[in-house]
Coordinates of C-alpha atoms in Angstrom, one line a residue:
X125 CA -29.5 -19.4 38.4
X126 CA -31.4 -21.9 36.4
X127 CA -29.6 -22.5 32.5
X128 CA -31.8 -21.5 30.3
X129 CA -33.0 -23.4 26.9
X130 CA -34.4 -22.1 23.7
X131 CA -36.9 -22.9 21.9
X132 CA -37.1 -22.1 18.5
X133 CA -40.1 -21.8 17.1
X134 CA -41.1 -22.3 13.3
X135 CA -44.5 -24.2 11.8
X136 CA -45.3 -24.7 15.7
X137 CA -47.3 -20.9 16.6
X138 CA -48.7 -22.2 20.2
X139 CA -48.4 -23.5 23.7
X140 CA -50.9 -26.4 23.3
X141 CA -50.2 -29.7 22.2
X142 CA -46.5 -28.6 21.7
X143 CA -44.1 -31.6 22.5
X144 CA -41.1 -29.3 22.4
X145 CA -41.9 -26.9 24.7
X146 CA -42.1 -29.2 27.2
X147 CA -39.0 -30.9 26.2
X148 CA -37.2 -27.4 26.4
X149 CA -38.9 -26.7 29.8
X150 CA -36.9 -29.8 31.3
X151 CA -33.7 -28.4 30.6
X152 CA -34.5 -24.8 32.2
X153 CA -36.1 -21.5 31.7
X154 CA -37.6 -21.6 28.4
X155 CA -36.7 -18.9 25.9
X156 CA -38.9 -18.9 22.9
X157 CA -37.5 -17.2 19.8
X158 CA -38.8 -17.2 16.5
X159 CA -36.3 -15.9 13.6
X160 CA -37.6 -13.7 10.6
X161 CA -35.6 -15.1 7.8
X162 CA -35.7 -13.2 4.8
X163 CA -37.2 -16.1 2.7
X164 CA -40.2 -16.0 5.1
X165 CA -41.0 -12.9 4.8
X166 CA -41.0 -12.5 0.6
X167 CA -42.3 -15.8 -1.0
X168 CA -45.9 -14.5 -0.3
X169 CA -47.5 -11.6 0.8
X170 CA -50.9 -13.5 1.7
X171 CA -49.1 -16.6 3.6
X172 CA -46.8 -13.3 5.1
X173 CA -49.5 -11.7 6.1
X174 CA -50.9 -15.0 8.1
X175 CA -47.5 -15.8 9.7
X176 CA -47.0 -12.3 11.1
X177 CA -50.9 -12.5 12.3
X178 CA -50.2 -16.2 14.0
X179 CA -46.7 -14.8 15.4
X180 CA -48.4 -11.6 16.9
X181 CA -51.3 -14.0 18.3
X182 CA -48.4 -16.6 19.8
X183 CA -46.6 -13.5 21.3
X184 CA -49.8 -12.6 23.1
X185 CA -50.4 -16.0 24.3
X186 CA -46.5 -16.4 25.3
X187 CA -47.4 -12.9 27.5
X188 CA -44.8 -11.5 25.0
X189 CA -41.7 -13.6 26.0
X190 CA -40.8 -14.9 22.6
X191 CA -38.0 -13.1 21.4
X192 CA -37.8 -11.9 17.7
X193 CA -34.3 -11.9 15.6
X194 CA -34.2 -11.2 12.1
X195 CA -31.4 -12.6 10.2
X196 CA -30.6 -16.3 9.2
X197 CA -31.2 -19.2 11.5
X198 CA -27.7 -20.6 11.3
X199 CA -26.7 -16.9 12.0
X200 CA -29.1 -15.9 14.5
X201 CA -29.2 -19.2 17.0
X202 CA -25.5 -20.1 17.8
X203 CA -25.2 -16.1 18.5
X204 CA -28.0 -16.3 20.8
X205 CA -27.3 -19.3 22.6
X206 CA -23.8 -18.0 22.9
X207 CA -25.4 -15.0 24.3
X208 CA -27.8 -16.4 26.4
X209 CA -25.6 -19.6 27.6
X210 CA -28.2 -22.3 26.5
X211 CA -26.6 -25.9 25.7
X212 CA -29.6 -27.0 23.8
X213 CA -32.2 -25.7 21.3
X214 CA -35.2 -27.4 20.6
X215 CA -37.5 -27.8 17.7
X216 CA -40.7 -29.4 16.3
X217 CA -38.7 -31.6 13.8
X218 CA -39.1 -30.4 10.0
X219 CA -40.0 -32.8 7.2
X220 CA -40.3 -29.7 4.0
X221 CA -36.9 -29.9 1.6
X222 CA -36.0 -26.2 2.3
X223 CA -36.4 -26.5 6.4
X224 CA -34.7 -29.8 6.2
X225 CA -31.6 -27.9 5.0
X226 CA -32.0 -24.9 6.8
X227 CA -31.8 -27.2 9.9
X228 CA -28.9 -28.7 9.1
X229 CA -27.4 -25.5 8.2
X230 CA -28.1 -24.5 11.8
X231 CA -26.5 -28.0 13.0
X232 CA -23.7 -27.3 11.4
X233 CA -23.2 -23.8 12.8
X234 CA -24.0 -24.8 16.5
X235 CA -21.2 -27.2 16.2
X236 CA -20.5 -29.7 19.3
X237 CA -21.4 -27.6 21.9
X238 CA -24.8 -26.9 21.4
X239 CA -27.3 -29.5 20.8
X240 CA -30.8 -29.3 18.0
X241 CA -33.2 -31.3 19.4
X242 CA -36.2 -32.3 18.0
X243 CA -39.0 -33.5 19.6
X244 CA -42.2 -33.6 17.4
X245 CA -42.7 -32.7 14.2
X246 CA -46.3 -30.5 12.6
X247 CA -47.6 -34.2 12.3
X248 CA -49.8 -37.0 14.1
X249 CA -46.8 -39.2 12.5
X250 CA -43.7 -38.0 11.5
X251 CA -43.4 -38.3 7.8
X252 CA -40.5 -41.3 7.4
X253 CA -41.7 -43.2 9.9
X254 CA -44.1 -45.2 8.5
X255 CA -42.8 -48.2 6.0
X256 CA -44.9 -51.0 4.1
X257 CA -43.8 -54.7 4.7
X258 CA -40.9 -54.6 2.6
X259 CA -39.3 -51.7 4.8
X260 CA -39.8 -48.9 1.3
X261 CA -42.4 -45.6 1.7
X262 CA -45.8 -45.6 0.6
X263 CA -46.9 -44.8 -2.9
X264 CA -50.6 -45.4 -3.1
X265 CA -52.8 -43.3 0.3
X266 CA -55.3 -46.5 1.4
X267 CA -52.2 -48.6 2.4
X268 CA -50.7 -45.5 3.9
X269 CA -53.8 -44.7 5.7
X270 CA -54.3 -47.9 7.1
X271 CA -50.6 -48.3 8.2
X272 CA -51.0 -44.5 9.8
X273 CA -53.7 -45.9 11.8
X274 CA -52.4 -48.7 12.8
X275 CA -49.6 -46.8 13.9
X276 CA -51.2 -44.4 16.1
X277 CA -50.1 -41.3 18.1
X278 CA -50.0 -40.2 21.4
X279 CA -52.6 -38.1 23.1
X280 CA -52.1 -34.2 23.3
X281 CA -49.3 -33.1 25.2
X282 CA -50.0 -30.4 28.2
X283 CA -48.3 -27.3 28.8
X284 CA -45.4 -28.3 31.7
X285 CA -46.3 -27.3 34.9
X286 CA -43.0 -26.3 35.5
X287 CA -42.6 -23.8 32.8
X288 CA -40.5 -20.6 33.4
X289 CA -39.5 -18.1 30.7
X290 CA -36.0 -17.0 30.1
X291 CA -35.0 -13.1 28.9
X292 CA -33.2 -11.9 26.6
X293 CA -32.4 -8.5 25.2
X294 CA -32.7 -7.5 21.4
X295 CA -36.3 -8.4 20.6
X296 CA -37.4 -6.5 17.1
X297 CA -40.5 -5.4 17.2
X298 CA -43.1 -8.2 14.9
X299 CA -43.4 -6.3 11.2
X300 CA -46.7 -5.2 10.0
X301 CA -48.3 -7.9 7.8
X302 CA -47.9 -6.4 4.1
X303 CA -50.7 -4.8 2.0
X304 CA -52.8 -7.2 0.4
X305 CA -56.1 -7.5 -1.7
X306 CA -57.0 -10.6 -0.3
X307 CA -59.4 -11.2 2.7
X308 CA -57.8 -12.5 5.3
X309 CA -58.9 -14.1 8.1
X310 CA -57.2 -14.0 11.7
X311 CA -54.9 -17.1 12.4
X312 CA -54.2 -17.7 16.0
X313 CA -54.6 -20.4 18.5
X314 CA -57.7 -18.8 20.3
X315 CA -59.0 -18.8 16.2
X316 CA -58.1 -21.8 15.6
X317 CA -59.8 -23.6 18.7
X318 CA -63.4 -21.1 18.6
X319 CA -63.4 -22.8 14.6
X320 CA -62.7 -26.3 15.4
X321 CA -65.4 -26.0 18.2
X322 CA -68.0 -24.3 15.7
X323 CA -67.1 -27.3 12.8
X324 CA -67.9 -30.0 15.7
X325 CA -71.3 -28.8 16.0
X326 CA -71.3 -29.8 12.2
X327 CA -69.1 -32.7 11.3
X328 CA -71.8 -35.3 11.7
X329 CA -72.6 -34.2 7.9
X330 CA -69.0 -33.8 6.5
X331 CA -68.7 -37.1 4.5
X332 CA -72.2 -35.9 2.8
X333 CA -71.5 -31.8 2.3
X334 CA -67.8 -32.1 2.2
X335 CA -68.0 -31.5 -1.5
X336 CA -70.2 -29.0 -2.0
X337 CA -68.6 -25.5 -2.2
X338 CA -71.5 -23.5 -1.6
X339 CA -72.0 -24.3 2.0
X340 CA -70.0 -24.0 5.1
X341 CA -69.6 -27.8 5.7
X342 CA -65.9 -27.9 5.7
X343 CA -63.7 -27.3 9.0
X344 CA -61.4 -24.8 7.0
X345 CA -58.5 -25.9 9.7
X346 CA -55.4 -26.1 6.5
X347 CA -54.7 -22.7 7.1
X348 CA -54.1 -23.1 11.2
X349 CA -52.6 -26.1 10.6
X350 CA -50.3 -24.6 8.5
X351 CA -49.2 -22.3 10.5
X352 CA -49.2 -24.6 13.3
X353 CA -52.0 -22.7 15.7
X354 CA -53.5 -26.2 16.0
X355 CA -52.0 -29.8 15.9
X356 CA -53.7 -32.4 14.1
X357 CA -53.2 -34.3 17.3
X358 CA -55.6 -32.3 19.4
X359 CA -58.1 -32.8 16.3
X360 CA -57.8 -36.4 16.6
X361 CA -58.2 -36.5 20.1
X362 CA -62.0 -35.2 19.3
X363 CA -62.6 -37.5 16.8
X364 CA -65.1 -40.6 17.6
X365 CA -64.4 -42.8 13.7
X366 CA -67.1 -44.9 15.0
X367 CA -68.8 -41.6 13.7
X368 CA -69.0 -41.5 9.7
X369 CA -68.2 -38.0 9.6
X370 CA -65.4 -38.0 11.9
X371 CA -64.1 -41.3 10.4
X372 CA -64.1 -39.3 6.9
X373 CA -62.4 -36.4 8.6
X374 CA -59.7 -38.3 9.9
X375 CA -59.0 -39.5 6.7
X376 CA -58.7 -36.2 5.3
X377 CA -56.3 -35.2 7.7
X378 CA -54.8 -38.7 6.8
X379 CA -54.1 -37.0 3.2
X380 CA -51.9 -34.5 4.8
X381 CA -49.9 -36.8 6.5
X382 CA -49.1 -39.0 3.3
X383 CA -48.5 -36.0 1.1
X384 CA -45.9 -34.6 3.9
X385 CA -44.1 -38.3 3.9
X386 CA -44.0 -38.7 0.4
X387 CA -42.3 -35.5 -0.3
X388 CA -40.0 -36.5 2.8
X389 CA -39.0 -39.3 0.6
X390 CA -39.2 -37.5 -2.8
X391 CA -38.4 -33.9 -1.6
X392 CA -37.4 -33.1 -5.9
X393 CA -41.2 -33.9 -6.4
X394 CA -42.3 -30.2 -4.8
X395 CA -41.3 -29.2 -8.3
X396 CA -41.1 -32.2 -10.8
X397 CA -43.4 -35.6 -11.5
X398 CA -43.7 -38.0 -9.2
X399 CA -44.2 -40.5 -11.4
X400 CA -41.1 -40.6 -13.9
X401 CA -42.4 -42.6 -16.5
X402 CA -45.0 -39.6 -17.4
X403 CA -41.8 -37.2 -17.7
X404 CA -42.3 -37.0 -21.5
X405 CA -46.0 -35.8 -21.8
X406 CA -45.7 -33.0 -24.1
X407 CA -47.3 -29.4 -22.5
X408 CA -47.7 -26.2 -24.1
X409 CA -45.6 -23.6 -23.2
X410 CA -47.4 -20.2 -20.8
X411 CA -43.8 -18.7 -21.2
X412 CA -42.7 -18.3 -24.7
X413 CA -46.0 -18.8 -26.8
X414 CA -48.4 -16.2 -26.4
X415 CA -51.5 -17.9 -27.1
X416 CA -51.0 -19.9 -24.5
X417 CA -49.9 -17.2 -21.8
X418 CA -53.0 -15.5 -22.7
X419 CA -55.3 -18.7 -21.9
X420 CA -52.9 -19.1 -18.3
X421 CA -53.6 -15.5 -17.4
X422 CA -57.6 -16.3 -18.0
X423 CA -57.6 -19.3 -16.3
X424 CA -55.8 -17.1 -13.2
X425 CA -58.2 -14.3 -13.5
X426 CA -61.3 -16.8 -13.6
X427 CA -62.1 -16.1 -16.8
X428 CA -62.6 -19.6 -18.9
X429 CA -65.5 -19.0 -19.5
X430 CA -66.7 -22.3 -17.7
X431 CA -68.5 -21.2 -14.8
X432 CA -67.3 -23.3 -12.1
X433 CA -63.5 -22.8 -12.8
X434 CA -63.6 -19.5 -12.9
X435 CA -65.8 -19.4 -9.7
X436 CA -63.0 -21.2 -7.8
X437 CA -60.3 -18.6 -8.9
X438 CA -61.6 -16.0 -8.1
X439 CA -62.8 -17.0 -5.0
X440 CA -59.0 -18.0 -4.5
X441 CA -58.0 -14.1 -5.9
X442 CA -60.8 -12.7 -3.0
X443 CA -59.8 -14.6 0.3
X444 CA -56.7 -16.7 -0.1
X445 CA -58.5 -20.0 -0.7
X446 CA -60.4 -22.4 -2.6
X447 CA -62.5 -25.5 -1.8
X448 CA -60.9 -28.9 -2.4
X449 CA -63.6 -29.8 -4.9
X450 CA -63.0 -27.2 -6.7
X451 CA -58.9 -27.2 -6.3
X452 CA -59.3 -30.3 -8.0
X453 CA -62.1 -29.2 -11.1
X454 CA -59.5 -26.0 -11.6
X455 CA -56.3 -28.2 -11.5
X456 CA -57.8 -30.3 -13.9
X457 CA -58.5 -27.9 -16.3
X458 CA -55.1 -26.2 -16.5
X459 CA -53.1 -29.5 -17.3
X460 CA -55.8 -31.8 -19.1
X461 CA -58.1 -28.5 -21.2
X462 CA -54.9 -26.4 -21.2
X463 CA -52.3 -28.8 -21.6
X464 CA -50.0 -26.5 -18.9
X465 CA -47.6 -28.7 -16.9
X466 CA -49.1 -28.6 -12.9
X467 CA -46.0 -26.8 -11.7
X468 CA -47.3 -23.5 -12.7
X469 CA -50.1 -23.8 -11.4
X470 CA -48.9 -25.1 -8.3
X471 CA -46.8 -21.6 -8.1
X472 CA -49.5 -19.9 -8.9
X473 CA -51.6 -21.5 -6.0
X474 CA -48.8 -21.1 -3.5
X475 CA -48.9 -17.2 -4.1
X476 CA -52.4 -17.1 -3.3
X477 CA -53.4 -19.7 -0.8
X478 CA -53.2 -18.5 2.8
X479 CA -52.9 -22.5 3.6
X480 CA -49.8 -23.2 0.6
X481 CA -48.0 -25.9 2.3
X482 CA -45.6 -27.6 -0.1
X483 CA -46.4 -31.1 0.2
X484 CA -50.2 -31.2 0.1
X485 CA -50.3 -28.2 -2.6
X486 CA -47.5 -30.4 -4.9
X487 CA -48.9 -33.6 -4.4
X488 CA -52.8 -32.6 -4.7
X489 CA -51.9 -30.6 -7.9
X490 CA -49.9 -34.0 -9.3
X491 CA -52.4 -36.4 -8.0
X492 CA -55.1 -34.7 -10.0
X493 CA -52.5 -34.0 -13.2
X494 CA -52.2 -37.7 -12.8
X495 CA -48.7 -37.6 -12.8
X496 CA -48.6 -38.5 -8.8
X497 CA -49.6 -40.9 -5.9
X498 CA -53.0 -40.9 -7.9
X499 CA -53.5 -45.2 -8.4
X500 CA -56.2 -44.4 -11.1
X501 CA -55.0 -43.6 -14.3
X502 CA -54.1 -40.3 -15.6
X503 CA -57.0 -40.8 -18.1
X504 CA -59.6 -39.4 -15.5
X505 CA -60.3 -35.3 -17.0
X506 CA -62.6 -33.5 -14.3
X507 CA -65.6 -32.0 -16.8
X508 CA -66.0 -28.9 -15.3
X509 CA -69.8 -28.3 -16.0
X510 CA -70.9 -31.8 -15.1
X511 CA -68.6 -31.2 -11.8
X512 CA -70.3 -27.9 -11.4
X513 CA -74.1 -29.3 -11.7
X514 CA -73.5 -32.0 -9.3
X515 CA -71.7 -30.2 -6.2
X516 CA -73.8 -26.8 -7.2
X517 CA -76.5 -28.2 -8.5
X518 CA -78.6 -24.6 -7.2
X519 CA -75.5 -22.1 -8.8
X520 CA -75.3 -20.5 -5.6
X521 CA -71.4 -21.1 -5.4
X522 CA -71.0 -19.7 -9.1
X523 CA -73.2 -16.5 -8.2
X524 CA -71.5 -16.0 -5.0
X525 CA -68.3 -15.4 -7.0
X526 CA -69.3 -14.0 -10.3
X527 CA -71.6 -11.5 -11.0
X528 CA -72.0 -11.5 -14.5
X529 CA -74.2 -14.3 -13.9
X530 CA -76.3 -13.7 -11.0
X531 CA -79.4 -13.2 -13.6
X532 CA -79.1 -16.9 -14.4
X533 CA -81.4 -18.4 -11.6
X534 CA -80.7 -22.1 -10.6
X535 CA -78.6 -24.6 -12.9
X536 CA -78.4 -22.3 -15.5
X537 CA -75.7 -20.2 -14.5
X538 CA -73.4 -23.3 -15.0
X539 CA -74.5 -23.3 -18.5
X540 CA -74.9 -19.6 -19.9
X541 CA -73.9 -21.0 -23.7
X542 CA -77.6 -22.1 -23.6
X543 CA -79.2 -19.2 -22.1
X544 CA -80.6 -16.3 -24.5
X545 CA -79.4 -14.0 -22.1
X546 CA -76.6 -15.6 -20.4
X547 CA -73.5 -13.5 -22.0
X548 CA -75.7 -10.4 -21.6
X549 CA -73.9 -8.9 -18.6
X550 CA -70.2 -9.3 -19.7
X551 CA -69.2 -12.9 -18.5
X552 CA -66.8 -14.5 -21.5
X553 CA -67.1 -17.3 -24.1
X554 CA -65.4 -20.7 -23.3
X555 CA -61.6 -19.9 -24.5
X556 CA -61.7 -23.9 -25.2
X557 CA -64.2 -26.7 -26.1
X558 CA -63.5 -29.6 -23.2
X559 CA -64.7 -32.6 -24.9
X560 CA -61.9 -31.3 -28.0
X561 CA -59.1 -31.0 -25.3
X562 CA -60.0 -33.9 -23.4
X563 CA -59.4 -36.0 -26.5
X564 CA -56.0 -34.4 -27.0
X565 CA -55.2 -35.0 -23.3
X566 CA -55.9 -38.8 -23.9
X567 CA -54.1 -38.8 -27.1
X568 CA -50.8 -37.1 -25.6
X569 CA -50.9 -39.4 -23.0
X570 CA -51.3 -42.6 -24.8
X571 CA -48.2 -41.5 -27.0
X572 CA -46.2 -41.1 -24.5
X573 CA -47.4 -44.9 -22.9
X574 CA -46.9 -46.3 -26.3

């Protein structure tokens, strides 16, 4: 009888492009688990909902031999490998703080006589790997990005023709996604390869329409990458960068390869600055004051009263995600025209987004708070009508998402101060003048440089 060794499955939902699978399949019959922690299944109910949805489409693409164990890893895998006799359990290596201990919980509860491999990680590079000259991390993305290049990876790896699947009794049935109010899309592998095919057809114009909300120009891949239905190695693989748009695309996916190895280095900067020496900037308070709750809980609901902000959260509130442009415009807003510190947003975010992955989430929301791997100054303040004119210049992203101002043809709805009719069907007043707060953004920053 052939020994059997497990493979444990985590950000890694496929059989494509899946180094560890075929690293389990040269020790024996492959037994794919995947283990519903309890901290998986209640941070979210929207990124629940998508992992259960990416599990039940790996099941069917596994022809239903991954076993399912609830419990916690370092709990549920030496049991299992006891059970099952397995010497070694393999793993996509994890970079994220909290998987990075959970692993070495389960190391430390498999003991010597059964071995955590990893072989792979969710990244065209492994976050760590890459150093600058002076052997110390990246801080700044173009030197990271060229270095990542440089670098390289290896093509795709193949599903092993000598795969066979292991058995094993126990298997709890997958859970039923939770009830939510968001619209959801499917995650799978199948999904996540029709999608990629369908932005191909397109990405000859991504560097040009990337930033415009209001058209379907982006490849909307974060949330299958998140789960890991797709590699970012089989997206390379189809990208020519003597092609603009596929150069540009590789450098967004670039992005989320420096994000992931800076928090790898910094893992206390998924909560906290970055940057130290901006530690002292003073923010107002969405706990204990009020006033300032009240202008958090607008600014959630979309209702600012500046068009293009409030389009971006509540398109985030209707399907689980928001355009980068616009990530950015609403980030903005909260720390330099509210004056909240970026962590709660960033919470707020990660409840919501059906792609909330800790590293790009953090460090996007700190890059733009300035108070990150950002090399311009925290000075720059997103103006969120100018942003709005310029990458919706027609309004069609802003009517899409709020009604109240679907009377407003053209430009106007990004300016309904200036209409005679523009508050007539129920949309609200700015809560806050931006050129006012922009000021005291500069100010509070400059007294805390001085």
């Amino acid at each position: 009888m052939s020994p059997t060794s497990i493979l444990w499955l985590r950000r890694d939902l496929r059989m494509n492009d899946l180094p560890a699978l075929g690293a389990a399949a040269q020790h024996g019959d492959v037994l794919p688990v995947f283990v519903l922690d309890e901290r998986l299944l209640s941070e979210s109910s929207v990124r629940t909902t998508c992992l259960l949805r990416a599990l039940r489409s790996a099941q069917e693409s596994y022809d239903g031999h991954i076993l399912i164990r609830q419990g916690k890893a370092e709990d549920v895998l030496p049991e299992l490998a006891k059970e099952v006799g397995a010497e070694t359990i393999h793993i996509s290596a994890e970079s994220q703080p909290w998987g990075r201990i959970r692993d070495q919980r389960v190391r430390n509860a498999l003991g010597e006589d059964v071995a955590l491999v990893a072989t792979g990680s969710p990244y065209a590079v492994t976050p760590g790997t890459i150093m600058n000259q002076s052997g110390k991390p990246f801080q700044v993305f173009t030197p990271f990005s060229k270095a990542w290049r440089a670098h390289g990876w290896p093509p795709p790896a193949t599903i092993p023709t000598s795969l066979k699947f292991a058995r094993a009794d126990g298997s709890r049935e997958i859970p039923e996604p939770p009830h939510v109010d968001v619209d959801l899309p499917e995650v799978g592998e199948d999904v996540a390869m029709q999608r990629w095919a369908d932005f191909l057809e397109v990405i000859d114009h991504y560097k040009e329409m990337r930033n415009f909300p209001g058209v379907d120009r982006t490849s909307m891949m974060s949330m299958h990458l998140k789960y890991g239905t797709v590699h970012p190695r089989t997206l390379l693989a189809d990208c020519d960068e003597r092609n603009p748009g596929h150069k540009h695309f590789v450098s967004e996916l670039g992005w989320r390869e420096f994000y992931a190895d800076v928090l790898w280095h910094n893992p206390e900067s998924e909560h906290q600055d970055l940057k130290p020496s901006l530690e002292d900037i003073p923010y107002e308070d969405p706990i204990n004051d009020e006033d300032v709750a009240g202008q958090f809980e607008a600014w959630k609901q979309g209702r600012t009263g500046y068009p293009f902000v409030d389009a971006g959260m509540r398109q985030l509130a209707s399907i689980g995600w928001m355009h980068n442009r616009v990530r950015m415009v609403t980030a903005s807003f909260l720390t330099k025209d509210l004056h909240i510190w970026w962590p709660h947003g960033a919470r707020h975010f990660m409840q919501l987004l059906r792609d909330g992955d800790p590293a790009s989430n953090s460090h996007g929301w700190q890059w733009t708070a300035g108070t990150g791997t950002d090399a311009s100054p925290y000075f720059r303040v997103f103006n969120p009508v100018t942003q709005g004119l310029r990458f919706d210049p027609d309004g069609d992203y802003v009517r899409q998402w709020i009604p109240e101002l679907r009377h407003l043809e053209g430009k106007r709805a990004h300016e309904p101060w200036d209409q005679l009719d523009g508050y007539g069907h129920g949309y609200p007043e700015r809560i806050v003048d931006h050129a006012r707060e922009r000021d005291v953004a500069l100010e509070r920053y400059g007294q805390t440089r001085s």
